Coordinates of C-alpha atoms in Angstrom, one line a residue:
M320 CA 26.3 -3.8 4.7
S321 CA 26.4 -0.1 5.3
T322 CA 25.5 2.6 7.9
H323 CA 24.4 6.2 7.7
S324 CA 24.4 8.5 10.7
T325 CA 21.4 10.6 11.7
D326 CA 20.8 12.7 14.8
S327 CA 18.7 10.0 16.5
L328 CA 19.8 6.6 15.4
T329 CA 22.3 5.2 12.9
V330 CA 20.6 3.6 9.9
E331 CA 22.1 0.2 9.1
T332 CA 21.3 -1.8 5.9
I333 CA 22.0 -5.3 4.7
G334 CA 21.7 -6.7 1.1
G335 CA 20.7 -4.8 -2.0
A336 CA 18.6 -4.8 -5.2
H337 CA 18.0 -8.4 -6.5
G338 CA 20.2 -9.7 -3.7
Q339 CA 19.3 -12.5 -1.2
V340 CA 19.7 -12.2 2.5
S341 CA 19.8 -15.5 4.3
E342 CA 17.6 -16.1 7.4
A343 CA 20.7 -16.5 9.6
D344 CA 22.2 -13.2 8.3
F345 CA 18.9 -11.4 8.8
A346 CA 18.5 -12.8 12.4
T347 CA 22.0 -11.5 13.2
F348 CA 21.2 -8.1 11.6
V349 CA 18.0 -7.9 13.7
E350 CA 19.7 -8.9 16.9
R351 CA 22.5 -6.3 16.5
N352 CA 20.1 -3.5 15.6
L353 CA 17.5 -4.1 18.2
A354 CA 20.2 -4.3 20.9
R355 CA 21.2 -0.7 20.3
A356 CA 17.6 0.6 20.5
D357 CA 16.3 1.8 23.9
L358 CA 13.5 -0.8 24.4
D359 CA 14.0 -2.3 27.8
G360 CA 10.9 -2.2 29.9
K361 CA 8.9 -0.3 27.2
K362 CA 5.5 -0.8 25.7
V363 CA 6.4 -1.7 22.1
V364 CA 4.0 -2.0 19.1
L365 CA 5.0 -3.7 15.9
V366 CA 3.1 -2.2 13.0
V367 CA 2.9 -4.9 10.3
P368 CA 1.2 -5.2 6.9
D369 CA -1.9 -7.2 6.1
G370 CA -1.9 -10.1 3.7
T371 CA -2.0 -7.9 0.6
R372 CA 1.8 -7.5 0.7
S373 CA 4.5 -10.0 -0.2
M374 CA 6.9 -10.6 2.6
P375 CA 8.2 -13.5 4.8
L376 CA 6.3 -12.3 7.9
P377 CA 6.8 -15.4 10.0
M378 CA 10.6 -15.4 9.5
V379 CA 10.8 -11.6 10.2
L380 CA 8.7 -11.8 13.3
K381 CA 10.5 -14.8 14.6
A382 CA 13.7 -12.8 14.6
V383 CA 12.2 -9.7 16.1
H384 CA 10.1 -11.5 18.7
S385 CA 13.0 -13.5 20.0
Q386 CA 14.9 -10.3 20.7
L387 CA 12.1 -8.2 22.2
A388 CA 10.1 -10.7 24.3
P389 CA 12.7 -10.9 27.1
R390 CA 13.2 -7.2 27.1
V391 CA 10.0 -5.3 26.7
A392 CA 7.1 -4.7 29.2
E393 CA 4.4 -5.3 26.6
L394 CA 4.5 -6.4 23.0
T395 CA 1.6 -5.9 20.5
A396 CA 1.5 -6.5 16.7
V397 CA -1.0 -4.1 15.0
I398 CA -2.0 -5.1 11.5
A399 CA -2.0 -1.9 9.5
L400 CA -5.1 -2.3 7.4
G401 CA -5.8 1.3 6.6
T402 CA -9.5 0.8 5.6
H403 CA -9.0 -2.6 4.2
S404 CA -11.3 -5.4 5.5
Y405 CA -10.4 -6.7 8.9
M406 CA -8.4 -9.9 8.7
E407 CA -10.3 -13.0 10.0
P408 CA -8.7 -15.2 12.7
D409 CA -7.9 -17.9 10.2
E410 CA -6.4 -15.4 7.8
I411 CA -4.3 -13.9 10.6
D412 CA -3.1 -17.4 11.6
A413 CA -2.0 -18.2 8.0
W414 CA -0.3 -14.8 7.6
F415 CA 1.6 -15.1 10.9
G416 CA 2.7 -18.7 10.1
V417 CA 0.6 -20.7 12.6
G418 CA -1.8 -23.6 12.3
G419 CA -0.4 -25.2 9.2
E420 CA 1.6 -28.4 8.8
G421 CA 4.9 -28.2 10.7
Q422 CA 3.9 -24.8 12.2
P423 CA 3.1 -23.8 15.7
A424 CA -0.5 -24.5 16.6
T425 CA -1.4 -21.0 17.9
L426 CA -0.2 -17.4 17.9
E427 CA 0.7 -17.7 21.6
E428 CA 2.8 -20.8 20.9
A429 CA 4.6 -19.0 18.0
Y430 CA 5.0 -15.6 19.7
P431 CA 4.7 -16.0 23.5
G432 CA 3.4 -12.9 25.2
M433 CA 2.7 -11.0 21.9
R434 CA -0.8 -9.7 21.3
V435 CA -2.0 -9.6 17.7
V436 CA -4.8 -7.2 16.7
N437 CA -6.3 -5.7 13.6
H438 CA -6.3 -1.9 13.2
E439 CA -10.0 -1.6 14.0
W440 CA -10.6 1.6 12.1
E441 CA -14.4 1.4 12.5
D442 CA -14.3 1.3 16.3
P443 CA -14.1 4.7 17.8
D444 CA -12.9 3.2 21.1
K445 CA -9.7 2.0 19.3
I446 CA -8.9 5.4 17.8
V447 CA -7.2 8.5 19.4
K448 CA -7.0 12.0 17.9
V449 CA -3.4 13.1 18.1
G450 CA -3.8 16.6 16.5
T451 CA -4.8 18.6 13.5
L452 CA -2.9 19.6 10.4
S453 CA -4.0 23.2 9.6
A454 CA -5.3 24.2 6.2
E455 CA -2.2 26.4 5.8
T456 CA 0.1 23.4 6.5
I457 CA -1.8 21.2 4.0
K458 CA -1.6 23.9 1.3
E459 CA 2.1 24.1 1.8
L460 CA 2.7 20.4 1.9
S461 CA 0.4 19.6 -1.0
Q462 CA 2.0 22.3 -3.2
G463 CA -1.3 24.1 -3.4
A464 CA -3.4 21.1 -4.4
Q465 CA -5.6 21.3 -1.3
E466 CA -6.2 23.9 1.5
V467 CA -8.2 22.1 4.2
A468 CA -7.5 21.3 7.8
V469 CA -7.5 17.6 8.7
D470 CA -7.8 15.8 12.1
V471 CA -5.2 13.1 12.5
E472 CA -6.7 10.0 14.2
I473 CA -4.5 7.0 14.9
N474 CA -4.9 3.5 16.4
R475 CA -5.0 3.6 20.2
Y476 CA -2.3 0.9 20.6
V477 CA 0.0 2.8 18.4
V478 CA -0.6 6.1 20.2
E479 CA -0.2 4.6 23.7
A480 CA 3.0 2.7 23.0
D481 CA 6.4 3.9 24.1
V482 CA 8.0 2.8 20.9
N483 CA 6.5 1.8 17.5
I484 CA 8.5 -0.3 15.1
V485 CA 7.2 -0.5 11.5
I486 CA 8.0 -3.8 10.0
G487 CA 7.2 -4.2 6.3
P488 CA 8.1 -4.2 2.6
V489 CA 8.8 -1.2 0.4
F490 CA 7.3 -1.1 -3.2
P491 CA 6.5 1.4 -5.8
H492 CA 3.1 2.9 -4.9
E493 CA 0.5 4.9 -6.7
V494 CA -0.3 7.4 -4.0
V495 CA 3.0 8.2 -2.3
G496 CA 5.6 7.1 -4.9
I497 CA 7.3 4.4 -2.9
S498 CA 5.3 2.6 -0.1
G499 CA 6.5 1.8 3.4
G500 CA 7.9 3.7 6.4
N501 CA 5.4 6.2 7.8
K502 CA 2.8 5.0 5.4
Y503 CA 2.2 2.2 7.9
F504 CA 0.9 4.9 10.3
I505 CA -1.1 6.9 7.7
P506 CA -3.0 5.3 6.1
G507 CA -2.1 2.0 7.8
C508 CA -3.2 2.9 11.3
A509 CA -5.3 6.0 10.6
T510 CA -9.0 6.8 9.8
H511 CA -10.8 8.2 6.8
D512 CA -10.0 11.9 7.1
A513 CA -6.2 11.7 6.8
I514 CA -6.3 8.7 4.5
D515 CA -8.8 10.5 2.1
L516 CA -6.8 13.7 2.0
S517 CA -3.5 12.1 1.1
H518 CA -5.1 9.9 -1.5
W519 CA -7.0 12.8 -3.0
V520 CA -3.9 14.9 -3.3
G521 CA -2.3 11.9 -5.1
A522 CA -5.2 11.7 -7.5
L523 CA -5.0 15.4 -8.3
L524 CA -1.3 15.0 -9.2
G525 CA -1.9 11.8 -11.2
V526 CA -0.7 8.2 -10.9
E527 CA 1.8 8.3 -13.7
K528 CA 3.5 11.4 -12.3
V529 CA 3.9 9.9 -8.8
I530 CA 4.3 6.2 -8.9
G531 CA 7.8 5.0 -8.4
T532 CA 9.1 8.4 -7.2
T533 CA 11.7 7.9 -4.4
G534 CA 11.8 11.3 -2.9
I535 CA 9.4 13.1 -0.5
T536 CA 6.3 13.5 -2.6
P537 CA 3.5 15.9 -1.4
M538 CA 1.6 12.9 -0.2
R539 CA 4.5 11.6 1.8
A540 CA 5.1 15.1 3.2
I541 CA 1.5 15.1 4.5
I542 CA 1.9 11.6 5.9
N543 CA 5.2 12.5 7.6
A544 CA 3.6 15.6 9.2
G545 CA 0.7 13.6 10.5
T546 CA 3.0 10.9 11.8
D547 CA 5.0 13.5 13.7
L548 CA 1.9 14.1 15.8
I549 CA 2.1 10.6 17.3
P550 CA 3.8 11.3 20.7
N551 CA 6.4 8.5 20.9
Q552 CA 9.5 7.1 19.2
K553 CA 9.0 5.6 15.7
L554 CA 11.5 3.1 14.3
A555 CA 11.3 0.9 11.3
L556 CA 12.6 -2.4 9.9
C557 CA 12.0 -1.7 6.2
L558 CA 12.4 -4.5 3.7
V559 CA 12.8 -5.0 0.0
V560 CA 11.5 -8.5 -1.0
Q561 CA 11.3 -10.4 -4.2
S562 CA 7.7 -9.9 -5.4
G563 CA 5.6 -13.0 -5.0
S564 CA 8.2 -15.2 -3.4
G565 CA 8.8 -12.9 -0.5
E566 CA 12.5 -13.8 -0.5
L567 CA 14.4 -11.0 1.3
E568 CA 16.6 -8.9 -0.9
A569 CA 17.5 -6.1 1.5
A570 CA 16.7 -4.5 4.9
A571 CA 17.3 -1.3 6.8
F572 CA 16.8 -0.4 10.5
G573 CA 16.6 3.1 11.9
T574 CA 14.0 5.8 12.3
S575 CA 10.8 5.3 10.3
E576 CA 11.8 8.0 7.9
D577 CA 15.5 7.1 7.5
A578 CA 15.0 3.4 7.2
W579 CA 12.4 4.0 4.5
A580 CA 14.6 6.4 2.6
A581 CA 17.4 3.8 2.5
M582 CA 15.1 1.0 1.1
A583 CA 13.1 3.3 -1.3
E584 CA 16.2 3.6 -3.4
V585 CA 16.7 -0.2 -3.4
A586 CA 13.0 -0.8 -4.2
A587 CA 13.1 1.6 -7.2
E588 CA 16.1 -0.4 -8.6
S589 CA 14.6 -3.8 -7.8
H590 CA 11.0 -3.3 -8.6
I591 CA 10.9 -1.0 -11.6
V592 CA 11.2 -2.6 -15.1
W593 CA 12.1 -0.2 -17.9
L594 CA 10.8 -0.8 -21.4
D595 CA 11.9 0.5 -24.7
E596 CA 8.4 0.7 -26.3
P597 CA 4.9 1.4 -25.0
L598 CA 2.6 -1.6 -24.6
Q599 CA -0.7 -2.0 -26.4
K600 CA -2.1 -4.6 -24.0
V601 CA -1.2 -5.8 -20.5
I602 CA -2.9 -8.8 -18.8
A603 CA -2.2 -8.3 -15.1
C604 CA -2.6 -11.7 -13.5
M605 CA -3.5 -11.0 -9.9
P606 CA -2.6 -13.4 -7.0
E607 CA -5.2 -14.4 -4.5
R608 CA -3.8 -12.0 -1.8
Y609 CA -5.9 -9.4 -3.7
D610 CA -9.5 -10.4 -3.0
D611 CA -11.4 -7.6 -4.6
I612 CA -10.8 -4.9 -7.3
W613 CA -10.1 -2.3 -4.6
T614 CA -6.8 -4.2 -4.0
A615 CA -6.4 -6.0 -7.3
A616 CA -6.4 -2.7 -9.1
K617 CA -2.7 -2.5 -8.3
G618 CA -2.1 -4.5 -11.4
C619 CA -3.5 -1.6 -13.4
Y620 CA -1.6 1.1 -11.5
K621 CA 1.7 -0.6 -12.1
A622 CA 1.1 -0.9 -15.9
Q623 CA -0.2 2.6 -16.6
P624 CA 3.0 4.5 -17.2
A625 CA 4.1 1.9 -19.9
M626 CA 0.8 1.9 -21.8
A627 CA 0.4 3.3 -25.3
D628 CA -2.5 5.8 -25.8
G629 CA -5.6 3.7 -26.4
G630 CA -4.0 0.6 -24.9
E631 CA -5.8 -1.8 -22.6
V632 CA -5.0 -3.2 -19.2
V633 CA -6.9 -6.4 -18.3
I634 CA -7.1 -7.2 -14.6
Y635 CA -7.2 -11.0 -14.8
A636 CA -8.4 -12.3 -11.4
P637 CA -10.8 -15.2 -11.8
H638 CA -11.1 -15.5 -8.0
V639 CA -12.4 -12.0 -7.5
T640 CA -16.2 -11.7 -7.0
E641 CA -16.7 -8.0 -6.1
V642 CA -15.4 -4.5 -6.7
S643 CA -15.1 -3.6 -3.0
E644 CA -16.1 -5.3 0.1
V645 CA -15.9 -2.1 2.2
H646 CA -16.2 0.9 0.0
K647 CA -19.6 0.4 -1.6
E648 CA -19.7 4.0 -2.9
I649 CA -17.6 2.9 -5.9
Y650 CA -20.6 1.0 -7.3
D651 CA -22.5 4.3 -7.4
I652 CA -19.8 6.5 -8.9
G653 CA -17.9 4.1 -11.1
Y654 CA -14.4 4.6 -12.5
H655 CA -13.5 7.9 -14.1
C656 CA -10.7 10.3 -14.8
I657 CA -10.0 13.1 -12.4
E658 CA -11.7 15.8 -14.5
Y659 CA -15.0 13.9 -14.5
F660 CA -15.2 14.6 -10.8
T661 CA -13.5 18.0 -10.5
K662 CA -15.6 19.5 -13.3
Q663 CA -18.8 18.1 -11.7
W664 CA -17.8 18.8 -8.1
D665 CA -21.4 19.7 -7.0
K666 CA -22.4 16.1 -7.8
F667 CA -19.5 14.4 -6.0
S668 CA -18.4 16.6 -3.2
D669 CA -20.1 14.4 -0.6
V670 CA -18.4 11.2 -1.8
P671 CA -15.4 10.2 0.4
K672 CA -12.3 11.5 -1.3
G673 CA -10.5 8.2 -0.8
V674 CA -13.1 6.5 -3.0
L675 CA -12.9 9.3 -5.6
A676 CA -9.1 8.9 -5.6
H677 CA -9.3 5.1 -6.0
S678 CA -11.6 5.6 -9.0
T679 CA -9.3 8.0 -10.7
H680 CA -6.2 5.9 -9.9
V681 CA -7.7 2.9 -11.7
R682 CA -9.1 4.8 -14.7
G683 CA -5.9 6.8 -15.2
A684 CA -5.4 9.9 -17.3
G685 CA -8.2 11.4 -19.3
T686 CA -10.4 14.4 -20.0
F687 CA -14.0 15.4 -19.5
D688 CA -16.0 17.8 -21.7
E689 CA -18.6 19.6 -19.5
A690 CA -20.5 20.9 -22.6
T691 CA -21.1 17.4 -24.1
G692 CA -20.7 15.2 -21.1
T693 CA -18.1 13.2 -22.9
E694 CA -15.2 11.5 -21.1
H695 CA -12.1 10.4 -22.9
N696 CA -9.8 8.0 -21.2
R697 CA -6.1 7.5 -22.2
I698 CA -6.4 3.7 -21.7
K699 CA -9.0 1.0 -21.5
V700 CA -9.4 -1.0 -18.3
T701 CA -11.1 -4.4 -18.4
L702 CA -12.0 -6.8 -15.7
A703 CA -11.6 -10.6 -16.3
T704 CA -13.1 -11.8 -13.0
Q705 CA -16.3 -13.3 -11.6
I706 CA -17.9 -9.8 -11.5
P707 CA -20.7 -9.9 -14.1
P708 CA -20.7 -7.8 -17.3
E709 CA -23.6 -5.6 -16.1
T710 CA -21.7 -4.7 -13.0
C711 CA -18.6 -3.9 -15.0
A712 CA -20.7 -1.6 -17.2
Q713 CA -22.2 0.0 -14.1
V714 CA -18.7 1.0 -12.9
N715 CA -17.5 2.0 -16.3
L716 CA -15.1 -0.8 -16.9
G717 CA -14.9 -3.4 -19.6
Y718 CA -15.7 -7.1 -19.2
L719 CA -14.0 -10.3 -20.4
D720 CA -14.9 -13.8 -19.4
P721 CA -11.6 -15.1 -17.8
A722 CA -12.3 -18.6 -19.2
S723 CA -12.0 -17.1 -22.7
I724 CA -8.4 -15.9 -22.2
D725 CA -5.5 -18.1 -23.3
L726 CA -2.6 -16.6 -21.4
D727 CA 0.0 -18.5 -23.4
A728 CA -1.4 -17.3 -26.7
E729 CA -1.8 -13.7 -25.5
A730 CA 1.9 -13.7 -24.4
K731 CA 2.9 -14.3 -28.0
V732 CA 1.0 -11.3 -29.4
P733 CA 3.3 -8.4 -30.3
G734 CA 2.7 -5.4 -28.1
T735 CA 1.1 -7.6 -25.4
M736 CA 2.6 -8.5 -22.1
V737 CA 1.2 -11.0 -19.6
V738 CA 2.4 -10.2 -16.1
P739 CA 2.3 -13.1 -13.6
N740 CA 1.9 -12.2 -9.9
A741 CA 1.1 -8.6 -10.9
G742 CA 0.6 -5.7 -8.5
E743 CA 4.1 -5.0 -7.1
I744 CA 6.4 -4.6 -10.1
L745 CA 6.1 -1.2 -11.8
F746 CA 6.6 -0.9 -15.6
K747 CA 7.8 2.4 -17.1
L748 CA 9.3 3.6 -20.4
I749 CA 13.0 4.4 -20.7
S750 CA 11.9 7.8 -22.2
Q751 CA 10.3 8.5 -18.7
R752 CA 13.6 8.3 -16.8

């Protein structure tokens, strides 16, 4: 356990990389840290992840709720969807640990007095504009990658709270370097403009240069500046969890920036695997928490830095039936390298930049020759899902019948790696340190 002093609140941490924090020790940690925060009589919002993240949410919320419920005037949990699909009531119940065998029957029974809501990013009544980041500011923060003003719009519950507490895990991330912290506000509780800008800047810089970076990347600098416009106190309970199992390895409590910084270093140690040689083929086995390629593509992002030129990433997700439930533009533009869009900007300038960014993040590094119309991609990306071959071809990805893949046999092939529970562990080459 350690502490680090800041101007506003001392950051305290527990656990470490590949460690294990018991439920009892975590509850004591939460009790001690929430006791020193000024929360009595306040409207408090807990900003929590959706079901695409690994974490023991019921255990964490049980500890937090028990401390806050007697103290605060109002308690709301906002599910930070970004622009992911809204979670259905049965999905929320399962994610929050209610309704199952041996569990409380309802959310109210499990968390008395706590309201649970989706971030309803499509409903203008649930959104508040908190300010604008000027073009000059964006140019400076993005290191010249973009020069455009952006309105920052945030979930109404978050804006109208006295205190927001981010609660969620920290993992290597393709857009900001390391996820968590203020990323739960933008994109988690934001709308398209701010989300698209930060993702597009990440696309211009490239996945392989950004992913796993622990410092303040240009994208996180934009996110932090936008979050600063939210007019209330922002704290965080940041976690590092064992991918897949959700077992707690470490936690930090403090401001949303400082708690994140403490856990970013732990996440980089815990969730980056360093390899001696590049891989020719990766089969990323995606768990069912990723229900379309928009989210299951994390298996590809996390493999890209370790891939040999000409190598192949197979996104193995037999449960997935569609590319994106929400962002239908991806079916029209397909998956391409960044130059495919920037060198044909007149064709793509009206497409949401967040969709363009997702496209390039999946496709990875490559080049586009304007004269010949030829695109060359550094790696191959293949879908082994229920998405039919003609749709895979339409979006410029390969197709494999998942039933044709023998995972045990593939794992024995030199240069091939089968990754179970893919999407959160990042693979890089020792030469990239």
